PDB file of C-alpha atoms in Angstrom:
ATOM      1  CA  MET X   1      98.808  26.011 -54.168  1.00 40.00           C
ATOM      2  CA  PRO X   2     101.537  28.152 -55.785  1.00 46.00           C
ATOM      3  CA  GLN X   3     100.495  31.601 -56.915  1.00 51.00           C
ATOM      4  CA  SER X   4     101.223  32.975 -60.362  1.00 46.00           C
ATOM      5  CA  SER X   5     103.630  35.879 -60.610  1.00 46.00           C
ATOM      6  CA  SER X   6     100.765  38.226 -61.487  1.00 44.00           C
ATOM      7  CA  ASP X   7      98.774  37.086 -58.455  1.00 54.00           C
ATOM      8  CA  SER X   8     101.806  37.432 -56.182  1.00 57.00           C
ATOM      9  CA  ALA X   9     102.346  41.009 -57.270  1.00 62.00           C
ATOM     10  CA  THR X  10      98.938  41.993 -55.885  1.00 84.00           C
ATOM     11  CA  VAL X  11      99.314  40.181 -52.550  1.00 86.00           C
ATOM     12  CA  PRO X  12     100.975  42.129 -49.704  1.00 92.00           C
ATOM     13  CA  ALA X  13     104.424  40.823 -48.815  1.00 94.00           C
ATOM     14  CA  ALA X  14     103.391  40.053 -45.231  1.00 95.00           C
ATOM     15  CA  VAL X  15     100.527  37.885 -46.483  1.00 96.00           C
ATOM     16  CA  ARG X  16     102.813  36.061 -48.912  1.00 95.00           C
ATOM     17  CA  ALA X  17     105.308  35.440 -46.130  1.00 96.00           C
ATOM     18  CA  TYR X  18     102.555  34.190 -43.857  1.00 96.00           C
ATOM     19  CA  LEU X  19     101.069  31.812 -46.433  1.00 95.00           C
ATOM     20  CA  ALA X  20     104.440  30.462 -47.566  1.00 96.00           C
ATOM     21  CA  THR X  21     105.768  29.870 -44.040  1.00 96.00           C
ATOM     22  CA  LYS X  22     102.503  28.335 -42.914  1.00 95.00           C
ATOM     23  CA  GLU X  23     102.570  25.920 -45.842  1.00 93.00           C
ATOM     24  CA  LEU X  24     106.123  24.883 -44.956  1.00 94.00           C
ATOM     25  CA  VAL X  25     104.978  24.107 -41.410  1.00 94.00           C
ATOM     26  CA  LEU X  26     101.734  22.338 -42.326  1.00 92.00           C
ATOM     27  CA  THR X  27     103.387  20.111 -44.918  1.00 90.00           C
ATOM     28  CA  GLY X  28     106.189  19.167 -42.547  1.00 89.00           C
ATOM     29  CA  GLU X  29     108.946  20.650 -44.698  1.00 91.00           C
ATOM     30  CA  LEU X  30     109.727  22.612 -41.551  1.00 93.00           C
ATOM     31  CA  PRO X  31     109.180  19.926 -38.863  1.00 90.00           C
ATOM     32  CA  ALA X  32     108.338  20.466 -35.220  1.00 91.00           C
ATOM     33  CA  GLY X  33     111.357  21.773 -33.327  1.00 94.00           C
ATOM     34  CA  HIS X  34     112.970  23.304 -36.413  1.00 95.00           C
ATOM     35  CA  LEU X  35     114.589  26.681 -35.769  1.00 95.00           C
ATOM     36  CA  LEU X  36     114.083  29.216 -38.544  1.00 94.00           C
ATOM     37  CA  SER X  37     115.049  32.852 -38.830  1.00 94.00           C
ATOM     38  CA  GLU X  38     113.422  35.832 -40.432  1.00 94.00           C
ATOM     39  CA  GLY X  39     116.447  36.031 -42.709  1.00 94.00           C
ATOM     40  CA  ASP X  40     115.994  32.436 -43.914  1.00 93.00           C
ATOM     41  CA  ILE X  41     112.405  33.035 -45.003  1.00 94.00           C
ATOM     42  CA  ALA X  42     113.130  36.513 -46.367  1.00 96.00           C
ATOM     43  CA  GLU X  43     115.910  35.114 -48.575  1.00 95.00           C
ATOM     44  CA  ARG X  44     113.753  32.201 -49.710  1.00 93.00           C
ATOM     45  CA  LEU X  45     110.930  34.546 -50.727  1.00 94.00           C
ATOM     46  CA  GLY X  46     113.060  37.416 -51.990  1.00 95.00           C
ATOM     47  CA  MET X  47     111.728  40.050 -49.617  1.00 95.00           C
ATOM     48  CA  SER X  48     112.834  42.105 -46.623  1.00 95.00           C
ATOM     49  CA  ARG X  49     112.614  40.856 -43.044  1.00 94.00           C
ATOM     50  CA  THR X  50     109.840  43.255 -42.025  1.00 95.00           C
ATOM     51  CA  PRO X  51     106.928  41.360 -43.665  1.00 96.00           C
ATOM     52  CA  VAL X  52     108.414  38.069 -42.452  1.00 96.00           C
ATOM     53  CA  ARG X  53     108.408  39.422 -38.904  1.00 95.00           C
ATOM     54  CA  GLU X  54     104.708  40.231 -39.283  1.00 96.00           C
ATOM     55  CA  ALA X  55     104.082  36.728 -40.624  1.00 97.00           C
ATOM     56  CA  PHE X  56     105.910  35.141 -37.694  1.00 97.00           C
ATOM     57  CA  LEU X  57     103.777  37.095 -35.212  1.00 96.00           C
ATOM     58  CA  ARG X  58     100.627  35.907 -36.944  1.00 96.00           C
ATOM     59  CA  LEU X  59     101.802  32.299 -36.935  1.00 96.00           C
ATOM     60  CA  GLN X  60     102.689  32.551 -33.262  1.00 95.00           C
ATOM     61  CA  ALA X  61      99.126  33.701 -32.583  1.00 95.00           C
ATOM     62  CA  GLU X  62      97.948  30.565 -34.403  1.00 92.00           C
ATOM     63  CA  GLU X  63     100.283  28.473 -32.210  1.00 90.00           C
ATOM     64  CA  LEU X  64     102.294  27.211 -35.163  1.00 94.00           C
ATOM     65  CA  LEU X  65     105.500  29.024 -34.175  1.00 96.00           C
ATOM     66  CA  HIS X  66     107.183  29.955 -30.889  1.00 96.00           C
ATOM     67  CA  LEU X  67     109.190  33.171 -31.236  1.00 96.00           C
ATOM     68  CA  ILE X  68     112.634  33.330 -29.637  1.00 94.00           C
ATOM     69  CA  PRO X  69     113.988  36.870 -29.162  1.00 90.00           C
ATOM     70  CA  LYS X  70     117.048  37.609 -31.333  1.00 84.00           C
ATOM     71  CA  ARG X  71     117.114  34.056 -32.700  1.00 88.00           C
ATOM     72  CA  GLY X  72     113.987  33.566 -34.788  1.00 91.00           C
ATOM     73  CA  ALA X  73     111.247  31.027 -34.251  1.00 96.00           C
ATOM     74  CA  VAL X  74     110.786  27.354 -33.521  1.00 97.00           C
ATOM     75  CA  VAL X  75     108.089  25.282 -35.209  1.00 96.00           C
ATOM     76  CA  ALA X  76     105.619  24.253 -32.523  1.00 93.00           C
ATOM     77  CA  PRO X  77     104.702  20.573 -32.218  1.00 90.00           C
ATOM     78  CA  VAL X  78     101.117  19.365 -32.244  1.00 83.00           C
ATOM     79  CA  ALA X  79     100.335  19.028 -28.549  1.00 78.00           C
ATOM     80  CA  PRO X  80      98.946  15.580 -27.600  1.00 74.00           C
ATOM     81  CA  GLY X  81      95.985  17.156 -25.872  1.00 84.00           C
ATOM     82  CA  GLU X  82      95.213  19.320 -28.894  1.00 85.00           C
ATOM     83  CA  ALA X  83      95.311  16.328 -31.225  1.00 86.00           C
ATOM     84  CA  ASP X  84      92.763  14.490 -29.085  1.00 90.00           C
ATOM     85  CA  ASP X  85      90.563  17.583 -28.962  1.00 93.00           C
ATOM     86  CA  VAL X  86      90.619  17.878 -32.761  1.00 93.00           C
ATOM     87  CA  LEU X  87      89.810  14.193 -33.239  1.00 94.00           C
ATOM     88  CA  ASP X  88      86.950  14.283 -30.735  1.00 95.00           C
ATOM     89  CA  ALA X  89      85.491  17.344 -32.451  1.00 96.00           C
ATOM     90  CA  ARG X  90      85.812  15.748 -35.877  1.00 96.00           C
ATOM     91  CA  GLU X  91      84.165  12.518 -34.764  1.00 97.00           C
ATOM     92  CA  ALA X  92      81.232  14.333 -33.171  1.00 97.00           C
ATOM     93  CA  ILE X  93      80.649  16.718 -36.088  1.00 97.00           C
ATOM     94  CA  GLU X  94      81.027  14.172 -38.889  1.00 98.00           C
ATOM     95  CA  THR X  95      78.819  11.619 -37.149  1.00 98.00           C
ATOM     96  CA  ALA X  96      76.143  14.247 -36.514  1.00 97.00           C
ATOM     97  CA  ALA X  97      76.319  15.346 -40.151  1.00 96.00           C
ATOM     98  CA  VAL X  98      75.655  11.827 -41.430  1.00 96.00           C
ATOM     99  CA  ARG X  99      72.803  11.282 -38.973  1.00 96.00           C
ATOM    100  CA  ARG X 100      71.273  14.535 -40.186  1.00 95.00           C
ATOM    101  CA  LEU X 101      71.821  13.503 -43.804  1.00 94.00           C
ATOM    102  CA  VAL X 102      70.140  10.154 -43.217  1.00 94.00           C
ATOM    103  CA  ARG X 103      67.161  11.915 -41.607  1.00 91.00           C
ATOM    104  CA  GLY X 104      66.969  14.263 -44.597  1.00 86.00           C
ATOM    105  CA  VAL X 105      66.916  17.387 -42.420  1.00 73.00           C
ATOM    106  CA  ASN X 106      67.585  20.485 -44.580  1.00 65.00           C
ATOM    107  CA  THR X 107      70.575  18.866 -46.235  1.00 63.00           C
ATOM    108  CA  GLY X 108      69.906  19.704 -49.868  1.00 65.00           C
ATOM    109  CA  ALA X 109      71.674  16.483 -50.899  1.00 75.00           C
ATOM    110  CA  SER X 110      70.602  12.876 -51.201  1.00 89.00           C
ATOM    111  CA  LEU X 111      72.525   9.945 -49.787  1.00 94.00           C
ATOM    112  CA  THR X 112      73.413   8.907 -53.343  1.00 94.00           C
ATOM    113  CA  GLU X 113      74.712  12.372 -54.243  1.00 94.00           C
ATOM    114  CA  ALA X 114      76.723  12.671 -51.059  1.00 95.00           C
ATOM    115  CA  ALA X 115      78.276   9.232 -51.526  1.00 97.00           C
ATOM    116  CA  ALA X 116      79.115   9.989 -55.168  1.00 97.00           C
ATOM    117  CA  GLY X 117      80.958  13.132 -54.093  1.00 97.00           C
ATOM    118  CA  LEU X 118      82.929  11.211 -51.497  1.00 98.00           C
ATOM    119  CA  ARG X 119      83.853   8.486 -53.966  1.00 98.00           C
ATOM    120  CA  ALA X 120      85.103  11.106 -56.427  1.00 98.00           C
ATOM    121  CA  ILE X 121      87.484  12.403 -53.751  1.00 98.00           C
ATOM    122  CA  VAL X 122      88.656   8.863 -52.999  1.00 98.00           C
ATOM    123  CA  ARG X 123      89.503   8.451 -56.691  1.00 98.00           C
ATOM    124  CA  ARG X 124      91.623  11.604 -56.473  1.00 97.00           C
ATOM    125  CA  GLN X 125      93.339  10.172 -53.428  1.00 97.00           C
ATOM    126  CA  HIS X 126      94.170   7.004 -55.358  1.00 97.00           C
ATOM    127  CA  GLU X 127      95.851   9.176 -58.001  1.00 97.00           C
ATOM    128  CA  HIS X 128      97.842  11.088 -55.388  1.00 96.00           C
ATOM    129  CA  ALA X 129      98.861   7.830 -53.708  1.00 95.00           C
ATOM    130  CA  ALA X 130     100.038   6.426 -57.049  1.00 95.00           C
ATOM    131  CA  SER X 131     102.250   9.483 -57.595  1.00 95.00           C
ATOM    132  CA  ASP X 132     103.421   9.418 -53.960  1.00 93.00           C
ATOM    133  CA  ASP X 133     102.203  12.992 -53.443  1.00 94.00           C
ATOM    134  CA  LEU X 134     101.597  12.979 -49.699  1.00 92.00           C
ATOM    135  CA  VAL X 135     100.766  16.694 -49.501  1.00 91.00           C
ATOM    136  CA  ALA X 136      98.053  16.406 -52.167  1.00 94.00           C
ATOM    137  CA  PHE X 137      96.813  13.204 -50.514  1.00 94.00           C
ATOM    138  CA  ALA X 138      96.477  15.019 -47.183  1.00 92.00           C
ATOM    139  CA  ASP X 139      94.669  17.910 -48.882  1.00 93.00           C
ATOM    140  CA  ALA X 140      92.208  15.445 -50.399  1.00 95.00           C
ATOM    141  CA  ASP X 141      91.852  13.703 -47.034  1.00 95.00           C
ATOM    142  CA  GLU X 142      90.749  16.981 -45.476  1.00 95.00           C
ATOM    143  CA  ALA X 143      88.394  17.589 -48.428  1.00 96.00           C
ATOM    144  CA  PHE X 144      86.845  14.140 -47.971  1.00 97.00           C
ATOM    145  CA  HIS X 145      85.968  14.708 -44.344  1.00 97.00           C
ATOM    146  CA  ARG X 146      84.868  18.301 -44.995  1.00 96.00           C
ATOM    147  CA  ALA X 147      82.500  16.990 -47.695  1.00 96.00           C
ATOM    148  CA  ILE X 148      80.900  14.705 -45.118  1.00 97.00           C
ATOM    149  CA  VAL X 149      80.177  17.679 -42.885  1.00 96.00           C
ATOM    150  CA  ALA X 150      78.940  19.822 -45.782  1.00 95.00           C
ATOM    151  CA  ALA X 151      76.526  17.059 -46.824  1.00 94.00           C
ATOM    152  CA  GLY X 152      74.834  17.379 -43.433  1.00 93.00           C
ATOM    153  CA  GLY X 153      73.700  20.867 -44.361  1.00 92.00           C
ATOM    154  CA  ASN X 154      74.353  22.492 -40.975  1.00 93.00           C
ATOM    155  CA  ALA X 155      75.920  25.864 -41.805  1.00 93.00           C
ATOM    156  CA  LEU X 156      77.071  26.477 -38.230  1.00 95.00           C
ATOM    157  CA  THR X 157      79.027  23.236 -37.834  1.00 95.00           C
ATOM    158  CA  THR X 158      80.330  23.498 -41.393  1.00 95.00           C
ATOM    159  CA  ARG X 159      81.894  26.882 -40.591  1.00 95.00           C
ATOM    160  CA  PHE X 160      83.364  25.576 -37.340  1.00 95.00           C
ATOM    161  CA  TYR X 161      84.734  22.460 -39.023  1.00 95.00           C
ATOM    162  CA  ALA X 162      86.551  24.635 -41.574  1.00 93.00           C
ATOM    163  CA  THR X 163      88.612  26.118 -38.727  1.00 91.00           C
ATOM    164  CA  LEU X 164      90.102  22.656 -38.126  1.00 91.00           C
ATOM    165  CA  ALA X 165      91.416  22.308 -41.693  1.00 90.00           C
ATOM    166  CA  ASP X 166      95.000  23.389 -41.022  1.00 90.00           C
ATOM    167  CA  ARG X 167      95.312  21.092 -38.022  1.00 88.00           C
ATOM    168  CA  GLN X 168      93.821  18.203 -40.000  1.00 89.00           C
ATOM    169  CA  ARG X 169      96.333  18.594 -42.839  1.00 89.00           C
ATOM    170  CA  ARG X 170      99.281  18.773 -40.473  1.00 89.00           C
ATOM    171  CA  MET X 171      98.112  15.800 -38.425  1.00 88.00           C
ATOM    172  CA  SER X 172      97.518  13.700 -41.548  1.00 88.00           C
ATOM    173  CA  ILE X 173     100.978  14.368 -42.977  1.00 88.00           C
ATOM    174  CA  HIS X 174     102.531  13.725 -39.566  1.00 85.00           C
ATOM    175  CA  ALA X 175     100.661  10.412 -39.243  1.00 83.00           C
ATOM    176  CA  LEU X 176     101.164   9.130 -42.792  1.00 86.00           C
ATOM    177  CA  GLY X 177     104.645  10.440 -43.582  1.00 77.00           C
ATOM    178  CA  PRO X 178     106.562   7.832 -41.563  1.00 71.00           C
ATOM    179  CA  ASN X 179     104.146   5.057 -42.563  1.00 76.00           C
ATOM    180  CA  ARG X 180     103.310   5.294 -46.251  1.00 77.00           C
ATOM    181  CA  GLY X 181     101.857   1.791 -46.108  1.00 82.00           C
ATOM    182  CA  HIS X 182      98.929   3.148 -44.105  1.00 89.00           C
ATOM    183  CA  VAL X 183      97.829   5.198 -47.126  1.00 93.00           C
ATOM    184  CA  GLU X 184      96.227   2.065 -48.592  1.00 94.00           C
ATOM    185  CA  VAL X 185      94.401   1.497 -45.317  1.00 94.00           C
ATOM    186  CA  VAL X 186      93.056   5.050 -45.416  1.00 96.00           C
ATOM    187  CA  LEU X 187      91.817   4.533 -48.964  1.00 97.00           C
ATOM    188  CA  ARG X 188      89.944   1.361 -48.002  1.00 97.00           C
ATOM    189  CA  GLU X 189      88.455   3.021 -44.950  1.00 97.00           C
ATOM    190  CA  HIS X 190      87.350   6.084 -46.915  1.00 98.00           C
ATOM    191  CA  SER X 191      85.627   3.804 -49.413  1.00 98.00           C
ATOM    192  CA  ALA X 192      83.861   2.018 -46.550  1.00 98.00           C
ATOM    193  CA  LEU X 193      82.734   5.342 -45.089  1.00 98.00           C
ATOM    194  CA  ALA X 194      81.326   6.391 -48.471  1.00 98.00           C
ATOM    195  CA  ASP X 195      79.493   3.052 -48.709  1.00 98.00           C
ATOM    196  CA  ALA X 196      77.957   3.577 -45.264  1.00 98.00           C
ATOM    197  CA  VAL X 197      76.697   6.984 -46.396  1.00 97.00           C
ATOM    198  CA  ALA X 198      75.221   5.474 -49.572  1.00 97.00           C
ATOM    199  CA  ASP X 199      73.471   2.812 -47.482  1.00 97.00           C
ATOM    200  CA  GLY X 200      72.109   5.353 -45.006  1.00 96.00           C
ATOM    201  CA  ASP X 201      73.817   3.425 -42.206  1.00 97.00           C
ATOM    202  CA  ALA X 202      74.517   6.160 -39.655  1.00 97.00           C
ATOM    203  CA  ASP X 203      75.428   3.748 -36.860  1.00 98.00           C
ATOM    204  CA  GLY X 204      77.803   1.828 -39.113  1.00 98.00           C
ATOM    205  CA  PHE X 205      79.344   5.090 -40.270  1.00 98.00           C
ATOM    206  CA  ALA X 206      79.934   6.163 -36.657  1.00 98.00           C
ATOM    207  CA  GLU X 207      81.775   2.929 -35.853  1.00 98.00           C
ATOM    208  CA  LEU X 208      83.841   3.069 -39.035  1.00 98.00           C
ATOM    209  CA  LEU X 209      84.758   6.701 -38.442  1.00 98.00           C
ATOM    210  CA  ARG X 210      85.928   6.085 -34.878  1.00 96.00           C
ATOM    211  CA  SER X 211      88.053   3.149 -35.999  1.00 96.00           C
ATOM    212  CA  HIS X 212      89.417   5.192 -38.919  1.00 96.00           C
ATOM    213  CA  LEU X 213      90.449   8.156 -36.775  1.00 95.00           C
ATOM    214  CA  ASP X 214      91.926   5.936 -34.081  1.00 93.00           C
ATOM    215  CA  GLY X 215      93.845   3.796 -36.552  1.00 89.00           C
ATOM    216  CA  THR X 216      95.334   6.812 -38.327  1.00 85.00           C
ATOM    217  CA  HIS X 217      95.978   9.185 -35.446  1.00 85.00           C
ATOM    218  CA  ARG X 218      95.844   6.997 -32.326  1.00 77.00           C
ATOM    219  CA  PRO X 219      97.462   3.750 -33.507  1.00 64.00           C
ATOM    220  CA  GLU X 220      97.979   2.523 -29.958  1.00 62.00           C
ATOM    221  CA  ARG X 221      94.217   2.730 -29.387  1.00 58.00           C
ATOM    222  CA  GLY X 222      93.294   1.342 -32.776  1.00 47.00           C
ATOM    223  CA  SER X 223      95.507  -1.707 -32.218  1.00 47.00           C
ATOM    224  CA  ARG X 224      93.401  -2.683 -29.215  1.00 44.00           C
ATOM    225  CA  ARG X 225      90.198  -2.901 -31.233  1.00 44.00           C
TER     226      ARG X 225
END
């Protein structure tokens, strides 16, 4: 989300460079394999190269950039193995959250309340789809799945799941960007997942979730179902 000029004035330049460059990578504006220089980002943001250099080092530590001495940095691709690891973790955590929600174990939310929250996010996604705002759609996609985990009421897994947010956004934009027609499929599947939560159908939710993740991020696997 863009910062106001007053907010930007209080944020260190290195942090602004980090957040701005990271957003360019996560949204795909700087695609995998793109070569960028400190000077490019510094000029774009109206700052010196020193804070940009700090930002690049931080993004390299997060495995979003590969630094090339005297040339700049290359945007790192999402490794196939990493994508599978993220999807497996998401499936396990979200399924466990719904099972916990259905059992009513320290969740603090009812099935009806959880489903209503999910359906509200789906309505936002419909609006973003109508305006062809893929970045906002991907943000809402991440919020939808994070809400599932939060509804389970497990603070430990909720904190861990939050660490996957950046990877989720990038993977969603990468998957949906070339195939905008799949957005409608995602909307239908999200609605079905919300219905399964409302019905307290943990087993049905687990099957729907696996099919949803495979169809969006592993189309070759989903096509065999």
